[in-house]
Amino acid sequence: MKGTILAVLISFVVMGAAYRFARVRLLHITTMTLVMVFDITFPIYLYLANDWYKRLIEKEQIFSFSIWMHFMLIIVLYTLYVVQIQAGRKLWAGDKDIRQEHKLQGRGIMIARLMVFTTGVLLIIQ
């Protein structure tokens, strides 16, 4: 699990670089796309690498509030990604009025990712 935590921390560094260099559009779009793909495929990796049936069903942790909170935060993160992509496409098309909204959504994504990471680490500790 240390490698998993390290991979997520590296993705935060990549995301921070994308946020920092937002003016370099190609770099920003490429790095954020990589972060989004990482976040979408990461649960698949976790499913393949762990025995979830034993943990969730046999140990009955499926009824745990922390599991459901983590799951709902992931759904919030994915929803923010959809809204962010829509705003980014409008920005790319030349709609300058959407820039502030896009920037605020980016901050929301950072907060949501941090919460997903934190709840994930708490689930590892359990």
XYZ file of N, CA, C and O in Angstrom:
504
model
N 0.802 -1.207 0.000
C 0.000 0.000 0.000
C 0.845 1.271 0.000
O 0.349 2.324 -0.337
N 2.108 1.163 0.390
C 2.976 2.343 0.372
C 3.153 2.861 -1.044
O 3.176 4.070 -1.270
N 3.263 1.953 -2.005
C 3.383 2.356 -3.398
C 2.137 3.060 -3.889
O 2.205 4.017 -4.671
N 0.987 2.609 -3.420
C -0.284 3.223 -3.789
C -0.346 4.658 -3.275
O -0.719 5.575 -4.011
N 0.030 4.850 -2.026
C 0.012 6.190 -1.436
C 1.012 7.087 -2.155
O 0.716 8.246 -2.462
N 2.171 6.561 -2.469
C 3.186 7.334 -3.187
C 2.684 7.751 -4.572
O 2.883 8.901 -4.993
N 2.016 6.843 -5.275
C 1.477 7.168 -6.602
C 0.465 8.303 -6.515
O 0.468 9.217 -7.350
N -0.386 8.264 -5.506
C -1.380 9.327 -5.347
C -0.698 10.649 -5.009
O -1.072 11.703 -5.534
N 0.304 10.601 -4.152
C 1.027 11.834 -3.815
C 1.723 12.427 -5.041
O 1.727 13.645 -5.228
N 2.283 11.577 -5.882
C 2.902 12.055 -7.122
C 1.846 12.697 -8.020
O 2.091 13.730 -8.645
N 0.649 12.111 -8.055
C -0.417 12.698 -8.876
C -0.803 14.083 -8.355
O -1.191 14.951 -9.129
N -0.693 14.298 -7.034
C -0.954 15.625 -6.483
C 0.107 16.623 -6.946
O -0.204 17.781 -7.229
N 1.350 16.193 -7.029
C 2.426 17.064 -7.518
C 2.167 17.434 -8.978
O 2.299 18.595 -9.379
N 1.779 16.441 -9.774
C 1.470 16.687 -11.191
C 0.300 17.652 -11.316
O 0.326 18.592 -12.124
N -0.719 17.461 -10.483
C -1.871 18.348 -10.520
C -1.487 19.761 -10.102
O -1.961 20.746 -10.689
N -0.637 19.882 -9.098
C -0.162 21.199 -8.675
C 0.605 21.900 -9.780
O 0.466 23.108 -9.975
N 1.403 21.135 -10.522
C 2.137 21.718 -11.655
C 1.166 22.188 -12.731
O 1.354 23.259 -13.321
N 0.132 21.400 -12.978
C -0.869 21.796 -13.975
C -1.579 23.083 -13.542
O -1.840 23.963 -14.367
N -1.872 23.184 -12.255
C -2.528 24.385 -11.745
C -1.594 25.595 -11.828
O -1.991 26.681 -12.223
N -0.341 25.367 -11.488
C 0.657 26.450 -11.484
C 0.931 26.975 -12.890
O 1.107 28.169 -13.096
N 0.980 26.078 -13.853
C 1.305 26.463 -15.228
C 0.060 26.464 -16.124
O 0.105 26.039 -17.274
N -1.043 26.966 -15.594
C -2.302 26.990 -16.344
C -2.218 27.859 -17.600
O -2.951 27.627 -18.559
N -1.332 28.820 -17.607
C -1.192 29.700 -18.775
C -0.595 28.968 -19.978
O -0.815 29.372 -21.113
N 0.168 27.923 -19.720
C 0.713 27.096 -20.802
C -0.347 26.034 -21.094
O -0.357 24.950 -20.506
N -1.249 26.367 -21.991
C -2.456 25.572 -22.191
C -2.195 24.106 -22.504
O -2.831 23.225 -21.931
N -1.295 23.832 -23.405
C -1.047 22.443 -23.791
C -0.532 21.622 -22.610
O -0.982 20.494 -22.377
N 0.370 22.191 -21.835
C 0.882 21.512 -20.641
C -0.240 21.300 -19.624
O -0.385 20.214 -19.056
N -1.038 22.332 -19.409
C -2.144 22.264 -18.456
C -3.155 21.179 -18.852
O -3.537 20.346 -18.026
N -3.562 21.195 -20.093
C -4.559 20.229 -20.565
C -4.002 18.817 -20.502
O -4.685 17.886 -20.049
N -2.759 18.631 -20.918
C -2.152 17.299 -20.916
C -2.012 16.747 -19.502
O -2.402 15.603 -19.235
N -1.484 17.554 -18.603
C -1.273 17.052 -17.238
C -2.596 16.814 -16.512
O -2.742 15.814 -15.802
N -3.560 17.686 -16.713
C -4.856 17.468 -16.056
C -5.576 16.254 -16.642
O -6.248 15.531 -15.918
N -5.413 16.030 -17.933
C -5.992 14.827 -18.533
C -5.358 13.582 -17.924
O -6.065 12.613 -17.603
N -4.047 13.611 -17.731
C -3.361 12.477 -17.109
C -3.851 12.249 -15.678
O -4.059 11.103 -15.267
N -4.044 13.323 -14.934
C -4.539 13.189 -13.562
C -5.951 12.606 -13.564
O -6.280 11.716 -12.770
N -6.800 13.076 -14.468
C -8.168 12.566 -14.535
C -8.197 11.090 -14.925
O -8.947 10.304 -14.333
N -7.390 10.723 -15.904
C -7.316 9.311 -16.305
C -6.795 8.468 -15.141
O -7.305 7.372 -14.875
N -5.806 8.970 -14.429
C -5.284 8.279 -13.247
C -6.401 8.065 -12.231
O -6.576 6.956 -11.699
N -7.167 9.118 -11.949
C -8.235 9.018 -10.954
C -9.353 8.073 -11.383
O -9.988 7.438 -10.543
N -9.600 7.986 -12.669
C -10.659 7.098 -13.157
C -10.202 5.650 -13.160
O -10.971 4.742 -12.839
N -8.934 5.414 -13.495
C -8.443 4.034 -13.571
C -7.925 3.513 -12.235
O -7.785 2.301 -12.064
N -7.661 4.382 -11.280
C -7.113 3.962 -9.995
C -8.022 2.983 -9.251
O -7.535 1.985 -8.702
N -9.342 3.208 -9.193
C -10.200 2.214 -8.528
C -10.148 0.833 -9.200
O -10.265 -0.187 -8.518
N -9.940 0.806 -10.500
C -9.815 -0.478 -11.196
C -8.558 -1.196 -10.717
O -8.587 -2.398 -10.426
N -7.460 -0.454 -10.621
C -6.220 -1.038 -10.098
C -6.429 -1.568 -8.678
O -6.002 -2.671 -8.340
N -7.073 -0.759 -7.832
C -7.298 -1.186 -6.452
C -8.169 -2.437 -6.392
O -7.936 -3.326 -5.575
N -9.159 -2.510 -7.257
C -10.030 -3.689 -7.294
C -9.233 -4.935 -7.686
O -9.399 -6.003 -7.102
N -8.363 -4.790 -8.660
C -7.578 -5.935 -9.127
C -6.477 -6.328 -8.138
O -6.085 -7.502 -8.082
N -5.988 -5.384 -7.354
C -4.850 -5.641 -6.464
C -5.259 -6.091 -5.057
O -4.414 -6.516 -4.289
N -6.529 -5.984 -4.706
C -6.963 -6.292 -3.345
C -8.131 -7.262 -3.340
O -8.872 -7.362 -4.317
N -8.312 -7.934 -2.220
C -9.429 -8.854 -2.047
C -10.594 -8.107 -1.405
O -10.785 -8.124 -0.189
N -11.358 -7.421 -2.232
C -12.446 -6.597 -1.726
C -13.607 -7.426 -1.227
O -14.322 -7.002 -0.323
N -13.822 -8.595 -1.809
C -14.927 -9.437 -1.357
C -14.741 -9.783 0.117
O -15.675 -9.675 0.912
N -13.538 -10.182 0.466
C -13.268 -10.551 1.851
C -13.479 -9.361 2.786
O -14.120 -9.483 3.832
N -12.946 -8.218 2.399
C -13.036 -7.047 3.273
C -14.457 -6.500 3.354
O -14.949 -6.203 4.436
N -15.106 -6.342 2.216
C -16.416 -5.692 2.209
C -17.562 -6.625 2.595
O -18.473 -6.222 3.321
N -17.530 -7.864 2.108
C -18.649 -8.773 2.334
C -18.428 -9.639 3.571
O -19.255 -9.643 4.482
N -17.328 -10.361 3.615
C -17.101 -11.268 4.741
C -16.925 -10.517 6.059
O -17.433 -10.946 7.084
N -16.192 -9.426 6.033
C -16.004 -8.630 7.257
C -17.112 -7.601 7.452
O -17.084 -6.825 8.397
N -18.051 -7.553 6.522
C -19.230 -6.679 6.548
C -18.889 -5.192 6.661
O -19.624 -4.412 7.245
N -17.784 -4.798 6.052
C -17.430 -3.380 6.071
C -18.210 -2.581 5.031
O -18.106 -1.353 4.999
N -18.988 -3.272 4.219
C -19.810 -2.582 3.215
C -20.820 -1.660 3.896
O -21.277 -0.686 3.315
N -21.143 -1.962 5.152
C -22.102 -1.157 5.906
C -21.439 -0.017 6.668
O -22.100 0.727 7.366
N -20.146 0.121 6.511
C -19.384 1.143 7.225
C -19.649 2.526 6.626
O -19.655 2.709 5.408
N -19.831 3.498 7.504
C -20.029 4.874 7.056
C -18.813 5.379 6.290
O -18.953 6.094 5.297
N -17.618 5.006 6.742
C -16.402 5.507 6.105
C -16.265 5.011 4.664
O -15.797 5.739 3.794
N -16.699 3.790 4.400
C -16.675 3.261 3.025
C -17.606 4.086 2.144
O -17.232 4.515 1.037
N -18.807 4.338 2.627
C -19.786 5.080 1.829
C -19.400 6.539 1.676
O -19.627 7.155 0.634
N -18.800 7.127 2.709
C -18.335 8.509 2.594
C -17.247 8.607 1.523
O -17.270 9.518 0.686
N -16.315 7.663 1.539
C -15.248 7.640 0.537
C -15.840 7.487 -0.866
O -15.456 8.198 -1.793
N -16.779 6.580 -1.014
C -17.414 6.351 -2.310
C -18.138 7.605 -2.803
O -18.017 7.981 -3.976
N -18.864 8.275 -1.925
C -19.596 9.479 -2.332
C -18.640 10.618 -2.697
O -18.907 11.381 -3.616
N -17.510 10.716 -2.002
C -16.518 11.731 -2.362
C -15.925 11.459 -3.739
O -15.635 12.402 -4.486
N -15.757 10.191 -4.075
C -15.276 9.844 -5.419
C -16.298 10.278 -6.464
O -15.927 10.841 -7.506
N -17.573 10.059 -6.195
C -18.634 10.488 -7.118
C -18.623 12.007 -7.263
O -18.762 12.538 -8.380
N -18.442 12.723 -6.166
C -18.349 14.194 -6.220
C -17.162 14.611 -7.084
O -17.276 15.510 -7.924
N -16.019 13.944 -6.889
C -14.828 14.270 -7.679
C -15.079 14.053 -9.167
O -14.764 14.915 -9.991
N -15.671 12.931 -9.523
C -15.949 12.651 -10.934
C -16.933 13.664 -11.510
O -16.801 14.091 -12.658
N -17.914 14.066 -10.723
C -18.879 15.074 -11.175
C -18.182 16.411 -11.412
O -18.438 17.086 -12.416
N -17.288 16.779 -10.497
C -16.522 18.012 -10.687
C -15.661 17.943 -11.944
O -15.496 18.946 -12.635
N -15.124 16.765 -12.241
C -14.334 16.619 -13.468
C -15.193 16.889 -14.706
O -14.745 17.560 -15.633
N -16.411 16.382 -14.721
C -17.294 16.600 -15.872
C -17.581 18.091 -16.042
O -17.471 18.636 -17.151
N -17.921 18.755 -14.951
C -18.218 20.193 -15.001
C -16.967 20.975 -15.413
O -17.042 21.920 -16.205
N -15.811 20.560 -14.902
C -14.546 21.232 -15.227
C -14.208 21.081 -16.708
O -13.750 22.030 -17.343
N -14.414 19.908 -17.243
C -14.145 19.682 -18.669
C -15.065 20.547 -19.521
O -14.624 21.152 -20.511
N -16.333 20.641 -19.147
C -17.270 21.479 -19.899
C -16.834 22.943 -19.872
O -16.853 23.618 -20.902
N -16.434 23.422 -18.692
C -15.969 24.813 -18.588
C -14.673 25.004 -19.368
O -14.480 26.032 -20.028
N -13.783 24.020 -19.325
C -12.524 24.104 -20.072
C -12.743 24.156 -21.568
O -12.045 24.884 -22.281
N -13.700 23.398 -22.047
C -14.004 23.421 -23.486
C -14.549 24.785 -23.909
O -14.214 25.292 -24.978
N -15.391 25.383 -23.057
C -15.891 26.730 -23.358
C -14.745 27.741 -23.353
O -14.701 28.640 -24.192
N -13.845 27.577 -22.395
C -12.686 28.462 -22.311
C -11.809 28.315 -23.550
O -11.334 29.298 -24.110
N -11.601 27.094 -23.982
C -10.802 26.812 -25.177
C -11.452 27.427 -26.422
O -10.763 27.887 -27.334
N -12.805 27.468 -26.438
C -13.533 28.030 -27.573
C -13.525 29.552 -27.576
O -14.007 30.168 -28.529
N -12.991 30.157 -26.507
C -12.869 31.609 -26.508
C -13.781 32.335 -25.543
O -13.784 33.568 -25.507
N -14.550 31.628 -24.746
C -15.445 32.257 -23.772
C -14.632 32.674 -22.548
O -14.387 31.882 -21.639
N -14.207 33.912 -22.495
C -13.356 34.399 -21.403
C -14.124 34.579 -20.092
O -13.532 34.638 -19.029
N -15.456 34.670 -20.172
C -16.267 34.860 -18.972
C -16.248 33.643 -18.051
O -16.555 33.752 -16.868
N -15.903 32.490 -18.575
C -15.933 31.243 -17.812
C -14.626 31.009 -17.046
O -14.536 30.095 -16.224
N -13.614 31.837 -17.286
C -12.277 31.621 -16.693
C -12.314 31.534 -15.167
O -11.733 30.635 -14.578
N -12.992 32.469 -14.501
C -13.030 32.471 -13.034
C -13.749 31.232 -12.512
O -13.316 30.628 -11.532
N -14.831 30.852 -13.169
C -15.562 29.642 -12.774
C -14.671 28.399 -12.912
O -14.649 27.535 -12.036
N -13.937 28.329 -14.006
C -13.023 27.210 -14.252
C -11.944 27.146 -13.161
O -11.614 26.063 -12.668
N -11.438 28.297 -12.774
C -10.405 28.350 -11.739
C -10.967 27.909 -10.387
O -10.325 27.146 -9.655
N -12.158 28.350 -10.047
C -12.782 27.942 -8.787
C -13.105 26.449 -8.780
O -12.968 25.795 -7.744
N -13.522 25.929 -9.911
C -13.775 24.491 -10.003
C -12.485 23.707 -9.783
O -12.487 22.653 -9.153
N -11.378 24.236 -10.301
C -10.081 23.598 -10.098
C -9.722 23.513 -8.626
O -9.226 22.491 -8.149
N -9.986 24.573 -7.901
C -9.739 24.551 -6.451
C -10.648 23.535 -5.768
O -10.226 22.833 -4.847
N -11.890 23.474 -6.216
C -12.822 22.479 -5.666
C -12.352 21.059 -5.924
O -12.466 20.188 -5.053
N -11.788 20.846 -7.104
C -11.249 19.520 -7.432
C -10.076 19.188 -6.530
O -9.958 18.049 -6.040
N -9.215 20.161 -6.282
C -8.086 19.909 -5.376
C -8.575 19.519 -3.988
O -8.055 18.586 -3.375
N -9.577 20.222 -3.497
C -10.122 19.915 -2.172
C -10.783 18.536 -2.170
O -10.570 17.736 -1.252
N -11.570 18.249 -3.212
C -12.236 16.941 -3.292
C -11.213 15.812 -3.384
O -11.357 14.780 -2.716
N -10.161 15.993 -4.190
C -9.106 14.963 -4.288
C -8.427 14.759 -2.950
O -8.124 13.638 -2.560
N -8.163 15.843 -2.240
C -7.536 15.736 -0.928
C -8.434 14.961 0.040
O -7.957 14.121 0.803
N -9.723 15.215 -0.013
C -10.664 14.495 0.849
C -10.750 13.020 0.467
O -10.824 12.155 1.344
N -10.747 12.720 -0.827
C -10.761 11.322 -1.276
C -9.492 10.620 -0.803
O -9.541 9.497 -0.298
N -8.357 11.278 -0.954
C -7.087 10.695 -0.515
C -7.094 10.459 0.995
O -6.704 9.388 1.466
N -7.559 11.440 1.748
C -7.586 11.323 3.205
C -8.487 10.181 3.656
O -8.095 9.366 4.498
N -9.687 10.096 3.091
C -10.577 9.003 3.484
C -10.024 7.662 3.030
O -10.207 6.653 3.712
N -9.331 7.634 1.908
C -8.702 6.399 1.448
C -7.613 5.927 2.395
O -7.516 4.742 2.718
N -6.806 6.864 2.867
C -5.756 6.510 3.828
C -6.391 6.022 5.131
O -5.922 5.040 5.732
N -7.459 6.663 5.557
C -8.145 6.217 6.762
C -8.694 4.799 6.590
O -8.698 4.016 7.545
N -9.157 4.478 5.405
C -9.641 3.114 5.147
C -8.501 2.103 5.164
O -8.690 0.960 5.595
N -7.323 2.512 4.719
C -6.165 1.624 4.757
C -5.782 1.345 6.206
O -5.468 0.216 6.578
N -5.834 2.358 7.036
C -5.443 2.233 8.442
C -6.408 1.318 9.202
O -5.998 0.588 10.088
N -7.694 1.335 8.839
C -8.708 0.541 9.545
C -8.395 -0.919 9.538
O -8.107 -1.569 8.667
